[in-house]
Coordinates of C-alpha atoms in Angstrom, one line a residue:
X103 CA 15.5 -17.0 14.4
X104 CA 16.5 -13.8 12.2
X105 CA 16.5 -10.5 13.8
X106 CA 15.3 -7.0 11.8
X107 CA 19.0 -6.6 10.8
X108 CA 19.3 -9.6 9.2
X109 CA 19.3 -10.3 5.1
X110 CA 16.6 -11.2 3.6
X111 CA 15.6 -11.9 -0.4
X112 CA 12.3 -10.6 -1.6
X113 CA 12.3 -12.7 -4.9
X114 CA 14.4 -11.4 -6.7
X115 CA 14.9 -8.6 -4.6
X116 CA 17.7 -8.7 -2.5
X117 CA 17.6 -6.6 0.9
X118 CA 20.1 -6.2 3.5
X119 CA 17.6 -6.3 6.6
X120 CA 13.8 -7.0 7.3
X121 CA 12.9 -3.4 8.7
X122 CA 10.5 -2.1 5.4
X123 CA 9.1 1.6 4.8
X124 CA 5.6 0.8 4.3
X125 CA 3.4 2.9 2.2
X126 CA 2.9 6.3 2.9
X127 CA 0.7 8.6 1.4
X128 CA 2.1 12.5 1.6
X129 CA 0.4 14.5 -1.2
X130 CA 3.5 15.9 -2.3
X131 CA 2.8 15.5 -5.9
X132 CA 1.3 17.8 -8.3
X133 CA -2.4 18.5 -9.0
X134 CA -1.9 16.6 -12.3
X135 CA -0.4 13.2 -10.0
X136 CA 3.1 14.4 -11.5
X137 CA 6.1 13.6 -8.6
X138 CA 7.8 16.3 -7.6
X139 CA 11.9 16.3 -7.2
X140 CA 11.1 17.0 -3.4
X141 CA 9.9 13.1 -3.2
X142 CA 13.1 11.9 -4.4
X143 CA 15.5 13.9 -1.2
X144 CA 12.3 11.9 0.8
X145 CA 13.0 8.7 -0.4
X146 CA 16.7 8.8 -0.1
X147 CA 16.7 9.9 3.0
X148 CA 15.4 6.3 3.8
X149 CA 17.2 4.1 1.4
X150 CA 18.5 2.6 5.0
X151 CA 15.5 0.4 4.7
X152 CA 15.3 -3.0 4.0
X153 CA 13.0 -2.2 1.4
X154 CA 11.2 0.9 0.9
X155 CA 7.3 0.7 -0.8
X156 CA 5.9 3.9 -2.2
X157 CA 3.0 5.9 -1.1
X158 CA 0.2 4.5 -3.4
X159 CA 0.1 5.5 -6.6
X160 CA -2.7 5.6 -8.5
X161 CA -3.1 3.6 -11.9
X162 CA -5.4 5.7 -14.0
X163 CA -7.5 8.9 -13.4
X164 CA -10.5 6.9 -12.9
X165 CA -8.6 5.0 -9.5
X166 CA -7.1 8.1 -8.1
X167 CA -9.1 10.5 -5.7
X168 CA -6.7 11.5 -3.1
X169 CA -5.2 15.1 -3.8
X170 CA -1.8 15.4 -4.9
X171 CA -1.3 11.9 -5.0
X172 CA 1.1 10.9 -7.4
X173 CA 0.2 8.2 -10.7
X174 CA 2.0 6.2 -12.8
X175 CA -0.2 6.6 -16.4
X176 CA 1.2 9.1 -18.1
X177 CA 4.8 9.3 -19.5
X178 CA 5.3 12.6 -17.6
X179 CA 4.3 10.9 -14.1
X180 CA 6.8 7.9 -15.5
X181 CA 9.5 10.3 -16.2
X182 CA 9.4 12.2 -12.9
X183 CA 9.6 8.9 -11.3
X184 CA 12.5 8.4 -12.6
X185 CA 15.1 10.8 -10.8
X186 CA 13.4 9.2 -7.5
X187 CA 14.1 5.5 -8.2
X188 CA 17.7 6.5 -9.0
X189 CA 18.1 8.6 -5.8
X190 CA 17.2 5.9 -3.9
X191 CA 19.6 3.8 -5.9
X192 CA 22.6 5.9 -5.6
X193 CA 22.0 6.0 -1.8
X194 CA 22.4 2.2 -1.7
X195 CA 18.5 1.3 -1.2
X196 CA 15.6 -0.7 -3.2
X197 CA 11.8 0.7 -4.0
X198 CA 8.7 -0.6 -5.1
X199 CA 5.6 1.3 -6.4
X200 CA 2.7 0.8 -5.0
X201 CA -0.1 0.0 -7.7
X202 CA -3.6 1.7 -6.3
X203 CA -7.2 1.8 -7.6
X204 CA -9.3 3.3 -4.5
X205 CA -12.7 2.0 -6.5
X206 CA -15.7 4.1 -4.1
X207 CA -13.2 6.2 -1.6
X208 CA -12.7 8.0 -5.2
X209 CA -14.1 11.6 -5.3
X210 CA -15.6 12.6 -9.0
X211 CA -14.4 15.9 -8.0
X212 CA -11.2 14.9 -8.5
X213 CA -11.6 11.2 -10.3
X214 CA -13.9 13.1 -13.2
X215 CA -16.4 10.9 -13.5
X216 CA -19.0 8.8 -10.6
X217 CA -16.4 6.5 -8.9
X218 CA -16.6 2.4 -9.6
X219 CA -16.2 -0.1 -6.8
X220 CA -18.0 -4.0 -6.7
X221 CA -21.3 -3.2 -6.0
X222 CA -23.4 0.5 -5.4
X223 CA -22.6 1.4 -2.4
X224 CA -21.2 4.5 -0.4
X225 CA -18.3 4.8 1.8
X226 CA -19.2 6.3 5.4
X227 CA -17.7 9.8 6.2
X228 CA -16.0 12.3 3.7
X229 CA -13.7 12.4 1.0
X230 CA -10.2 14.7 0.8
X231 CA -11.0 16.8 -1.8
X232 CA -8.9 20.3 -3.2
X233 CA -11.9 22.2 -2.2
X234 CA -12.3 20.6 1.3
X235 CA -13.6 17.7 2.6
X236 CA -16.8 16.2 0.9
X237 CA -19.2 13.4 1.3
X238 CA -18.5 10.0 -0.3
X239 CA -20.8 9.3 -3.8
X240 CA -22.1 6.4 -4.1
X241 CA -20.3 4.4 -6.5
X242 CA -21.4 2.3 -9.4
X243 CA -20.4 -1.4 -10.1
X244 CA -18.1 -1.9 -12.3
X245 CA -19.3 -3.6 -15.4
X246 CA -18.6 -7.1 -17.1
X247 CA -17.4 -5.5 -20.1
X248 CA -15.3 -3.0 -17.7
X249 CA -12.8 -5.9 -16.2
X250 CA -10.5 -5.7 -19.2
X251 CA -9.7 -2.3 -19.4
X252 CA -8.9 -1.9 -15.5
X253 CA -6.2 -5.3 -16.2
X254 CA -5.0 -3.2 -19.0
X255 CA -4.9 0.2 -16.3
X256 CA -2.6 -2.4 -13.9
X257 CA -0.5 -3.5 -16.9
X258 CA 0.3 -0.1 -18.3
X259 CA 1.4 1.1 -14.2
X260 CA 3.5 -1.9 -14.2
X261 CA 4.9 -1.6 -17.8
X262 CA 5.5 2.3 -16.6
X263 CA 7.3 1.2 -13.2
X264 CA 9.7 -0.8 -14.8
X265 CA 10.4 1.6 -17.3
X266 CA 10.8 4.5 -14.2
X267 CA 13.5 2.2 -13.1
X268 CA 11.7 0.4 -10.0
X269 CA 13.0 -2.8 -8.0
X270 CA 9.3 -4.1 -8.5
X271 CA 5.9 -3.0 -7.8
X272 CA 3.2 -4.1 -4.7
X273 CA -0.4 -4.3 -5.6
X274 CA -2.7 -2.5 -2.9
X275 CA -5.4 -4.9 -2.0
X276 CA -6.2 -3.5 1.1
X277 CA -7.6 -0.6 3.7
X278 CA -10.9 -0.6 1.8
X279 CA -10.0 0.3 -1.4
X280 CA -11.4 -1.3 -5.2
X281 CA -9.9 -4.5 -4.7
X282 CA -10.5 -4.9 -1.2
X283 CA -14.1 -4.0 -2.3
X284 CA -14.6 -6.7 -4.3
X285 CA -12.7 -9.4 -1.3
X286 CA -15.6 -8.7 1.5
X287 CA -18.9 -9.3 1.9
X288 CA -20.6 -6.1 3.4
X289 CA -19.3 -4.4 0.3
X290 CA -19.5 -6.7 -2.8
X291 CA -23.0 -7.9 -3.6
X292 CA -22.8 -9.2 -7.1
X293 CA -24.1 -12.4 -8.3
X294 CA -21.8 -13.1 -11.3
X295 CA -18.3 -14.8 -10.8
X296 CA -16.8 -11.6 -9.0
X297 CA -19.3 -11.9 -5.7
X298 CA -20.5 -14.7 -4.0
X299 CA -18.8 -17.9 -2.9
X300 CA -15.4 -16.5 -1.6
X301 CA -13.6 -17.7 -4.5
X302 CA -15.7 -15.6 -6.7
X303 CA -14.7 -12.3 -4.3
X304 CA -11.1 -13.4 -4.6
X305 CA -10.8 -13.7 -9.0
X306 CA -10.2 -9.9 -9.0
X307 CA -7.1 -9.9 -6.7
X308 CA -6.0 -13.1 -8.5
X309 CA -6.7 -11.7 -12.5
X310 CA -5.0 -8.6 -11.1
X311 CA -1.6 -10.0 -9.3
X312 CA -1.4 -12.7 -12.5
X313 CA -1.2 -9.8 -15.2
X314 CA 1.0 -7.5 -12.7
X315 CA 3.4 -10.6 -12.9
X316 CA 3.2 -11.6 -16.6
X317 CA 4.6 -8.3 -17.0
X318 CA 7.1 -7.5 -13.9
X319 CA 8.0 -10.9 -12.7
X320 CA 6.2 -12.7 -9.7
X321 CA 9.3 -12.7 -8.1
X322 CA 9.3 -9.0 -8.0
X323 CA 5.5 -8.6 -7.3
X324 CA 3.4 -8.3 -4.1
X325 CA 0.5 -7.6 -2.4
X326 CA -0.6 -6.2 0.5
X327 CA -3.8 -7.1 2.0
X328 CA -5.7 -6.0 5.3
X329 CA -7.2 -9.4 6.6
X330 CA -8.9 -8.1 10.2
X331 CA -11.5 -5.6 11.0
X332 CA -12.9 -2.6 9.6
X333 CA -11.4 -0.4 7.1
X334 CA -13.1 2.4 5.7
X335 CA -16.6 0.9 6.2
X336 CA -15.2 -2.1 4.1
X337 CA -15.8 -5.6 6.5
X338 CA -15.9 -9.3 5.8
X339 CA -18.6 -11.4 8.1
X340 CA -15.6 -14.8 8.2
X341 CA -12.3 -13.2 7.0
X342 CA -10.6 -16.7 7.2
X343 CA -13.2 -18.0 4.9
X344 CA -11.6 -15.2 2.4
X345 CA -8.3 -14.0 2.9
X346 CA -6.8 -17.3 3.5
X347 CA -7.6 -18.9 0.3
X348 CA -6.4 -15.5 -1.1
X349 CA -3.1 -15.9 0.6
X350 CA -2.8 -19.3 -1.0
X351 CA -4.0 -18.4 -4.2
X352 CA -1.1 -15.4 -4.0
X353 CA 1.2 -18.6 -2.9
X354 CA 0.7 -20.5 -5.9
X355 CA 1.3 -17.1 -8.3
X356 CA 5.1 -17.2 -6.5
X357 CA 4.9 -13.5 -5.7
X358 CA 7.8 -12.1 -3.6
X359 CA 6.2 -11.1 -0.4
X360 CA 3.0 -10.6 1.0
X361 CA 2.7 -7.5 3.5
X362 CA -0.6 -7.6 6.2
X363 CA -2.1 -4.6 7.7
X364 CA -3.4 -6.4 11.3
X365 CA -4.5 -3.5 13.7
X366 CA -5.1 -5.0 17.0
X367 CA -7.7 -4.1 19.8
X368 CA -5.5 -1.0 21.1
X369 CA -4.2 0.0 18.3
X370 CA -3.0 3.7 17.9
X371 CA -3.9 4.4 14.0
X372 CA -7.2 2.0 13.2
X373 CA -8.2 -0.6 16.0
X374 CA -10.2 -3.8 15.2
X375 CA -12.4 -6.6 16.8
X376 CA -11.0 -9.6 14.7
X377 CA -8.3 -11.5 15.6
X378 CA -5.3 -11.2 13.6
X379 CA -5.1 -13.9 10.4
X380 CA -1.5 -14.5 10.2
X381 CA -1.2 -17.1 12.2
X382 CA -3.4 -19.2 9.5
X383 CA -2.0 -17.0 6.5
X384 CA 1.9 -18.5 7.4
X385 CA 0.5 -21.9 7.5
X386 CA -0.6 -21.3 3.4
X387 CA 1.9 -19.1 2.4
X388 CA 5.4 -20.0 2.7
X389 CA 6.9 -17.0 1.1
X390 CA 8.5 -13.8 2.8
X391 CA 5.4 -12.4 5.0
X392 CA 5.4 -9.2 6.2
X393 CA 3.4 -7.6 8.6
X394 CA 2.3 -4.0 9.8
X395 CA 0.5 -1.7 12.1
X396 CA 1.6 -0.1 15.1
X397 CA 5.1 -2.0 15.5
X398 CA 8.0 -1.3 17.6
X399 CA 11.8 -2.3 17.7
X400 CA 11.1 -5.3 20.9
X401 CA 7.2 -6.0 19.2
X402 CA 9.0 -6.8 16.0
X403 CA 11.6 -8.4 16.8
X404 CA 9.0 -11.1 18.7
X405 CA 6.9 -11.3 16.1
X406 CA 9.6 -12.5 13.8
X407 CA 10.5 -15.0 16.6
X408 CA 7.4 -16.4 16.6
X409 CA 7.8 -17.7 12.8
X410 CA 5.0 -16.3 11.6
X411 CA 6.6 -12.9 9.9
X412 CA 9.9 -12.7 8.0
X413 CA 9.8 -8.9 8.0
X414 CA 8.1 -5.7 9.5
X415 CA 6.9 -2.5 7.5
X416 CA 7.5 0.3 9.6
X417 CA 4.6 3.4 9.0
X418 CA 4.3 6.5 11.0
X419 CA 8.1 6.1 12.8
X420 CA 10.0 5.7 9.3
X421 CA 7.5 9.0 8.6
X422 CA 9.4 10.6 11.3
X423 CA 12.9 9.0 11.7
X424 CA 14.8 8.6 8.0
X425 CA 17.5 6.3 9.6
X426 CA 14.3 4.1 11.3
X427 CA 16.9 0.7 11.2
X428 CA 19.9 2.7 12.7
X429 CA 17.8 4.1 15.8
X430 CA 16.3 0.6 16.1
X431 CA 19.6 -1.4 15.6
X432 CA 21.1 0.9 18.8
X433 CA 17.7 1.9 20.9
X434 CA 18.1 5.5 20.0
X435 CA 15.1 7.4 21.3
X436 CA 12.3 7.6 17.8
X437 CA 11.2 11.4 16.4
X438 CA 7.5 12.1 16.8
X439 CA 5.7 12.8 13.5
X440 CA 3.7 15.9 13.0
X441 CA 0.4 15.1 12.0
X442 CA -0.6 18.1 10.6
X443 CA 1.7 18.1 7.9
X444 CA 1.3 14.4 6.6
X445 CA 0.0 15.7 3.9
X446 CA 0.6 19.0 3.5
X447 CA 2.7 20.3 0.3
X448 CA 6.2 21.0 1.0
X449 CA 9.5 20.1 2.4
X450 CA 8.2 21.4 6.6
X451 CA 7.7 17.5 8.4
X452 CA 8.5 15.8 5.4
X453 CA 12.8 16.2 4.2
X454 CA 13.6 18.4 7.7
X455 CA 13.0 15.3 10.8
X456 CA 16.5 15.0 12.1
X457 CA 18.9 12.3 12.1
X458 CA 20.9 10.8 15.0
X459 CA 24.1 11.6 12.2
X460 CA 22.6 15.2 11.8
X461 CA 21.7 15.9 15.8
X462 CA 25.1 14.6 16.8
X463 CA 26.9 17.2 14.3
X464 CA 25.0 20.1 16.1

């Protein structure tokens, strides 16, 4: 069996061990969704990853409702990305953007308009907002007529990533958000070929990773999906019955991995009552699986010797430890991460968590 440090080919994308940065949102962008040249010291410091996947970024106005979040719509969001993707580059790593629509978590406060999701429905709590937290809207459902222009919102982010210079995008399908919306059952009521039978639920994610990879490559597209349990007040009565004929459908698109949020029962960030799927996923989808939440250096390595993952995306610790695969290849003891500045602007828990290289010099 492969261990973390061990090659490993993302379609066409070519990584030099299986320990990924997974998505990470930090609200280090501008209040226009415009990166910063702060995010590109941020990613570089990591470029040690196998792979590194963006924060989400959001597609359009209309999908984006988390505060100084950035986007990839506009040609200055685009060019700003650019000096990040080639800092990463010049420190020897790979990046993907992260394609996000958040469909109902959006805010109109800072979305502009009533946010969209599947069906009308509200999500439970309270949205991040720049004047505080507020409650969720209820959303509306998106319209018939409405389906082409969000394809055309995913094509332009992926027509804007490869111009920004990225190794390939992933499209977020999970934690609740639009297109996780429209995959489970306590969230998406409609009665016309987007709801219903599971295969109706799943045309979305399908019409959506299809047009991604018309324009990018399958081989450098990929999807990340949150199988088990609740997120954000978004659940599915029989996940199986969903996300594994949305894993094979994914299969037969050739994208070049598949990532899977699975919290467990004890989990330290988001718990769940469902069994994790990706014991049945592997059996459907034969290409690169990678899974997340809550991992450590002996819990991955197992779960790639039980055959069922080829990789692990590493959250919270790679917030906090910049040369994660180093301090996992040689046991070094792991950084906390600061909670209260996850999000916060500026370069305090975000460029400034030490390295074993930068302690030792002390």
């Amino acid at each position: 069996m492969p261990t973390l440090f061990d090659p490993i080919s993302f379609g066409a994308i070519a990584a030099p061990n299986r320990v990924v940065m997974a998505p990470l949102t930090r609200g280090r962008a501008t209040r226009e969704h415009v990166p910063q040249p702060l995010m590109a010291d941020y990613y570089a410091q990591r470029a040690s990853a196998g792979l590194i996947i963006t924060e989400a970024t959001g597609i359009s106005r209309q999908g984006l409702g988390w505060p100084f979040a950035p986007g990839l719509w506009t040609d200055e969001q685009t060019e700003a990305w650019k000096p990040i993707v080639a800092a990463v580059h010049a420190a020897g790593g790979r990046i993907v953007a992260q394609l996000w629509h958040m469909g109902r978590i959006v805010h109109s406060s800072i979305g502009g308009a009533q946010p969209v999701s599947s069906s009308a429905t509200t999500a439970p709590g309270q949205a991040h907002t720049y004047d505080g937290k507020q409650d969720y809207e209820e959303a509306r459902p998106l319209r018939l007529d409405e389906f082409p222009g969000l394809l055309d919102d995913y094509e332009r982010a992926t027509k804007n990533a490869k111009v920004a210079g990225f190794d390939g995008v992933q499209i977020h399908a999970a934690n609740g958000y639009l297109i996780d919306q429209f995959l489970r059952d306590n969230s998406n009521f409609r009665t016309d070929d987007y709801g219903g039978h599971p295969e109706n639920r799943i045309r979305l994610l399908r019409e959506v990773t299809e047009r991604v990879a018309g324009v990018i490559g399958a081989d450098r597209t990929a999807v990340r999906l949150s199988p088990n349990g609740n997120s954000q007040g978004v659940k599915d009565s029989n996940p199986e019955a969903v996300f594994v004929p949305a894993a094979k459908a994914l299969a037969e698109i050739g994208i070049a991995f598949l990532e899977l949020r699975e919290p467990g029962p004890d989990g330290t960030f988001g718990r769940s009552d469902q069994p994790r799927l990706s014991p049945e996923i592997r059996q459907v989808f034969p290409g690169p699986l990678v899974l997340n939440s809550d991992y450590l250096g002996d819990t991955a390595q197992a779960a790639l010797d039980s055959g069922v993952a080829d990789a692990i995306s590493f959250g919270r610790t790679f917030l906090a430890n910049p040369d994660l695969p180093e301090r996992l290849r040689t046991g070094a003891p792991l950084n906390p991460d600061n909670m209260a500045t996850w999000y916060s602007q500026g370069p305090e828990g975000y460029i400034d968590y030490p390295t074993l290289e930068s302690v030792a010099a002390e």
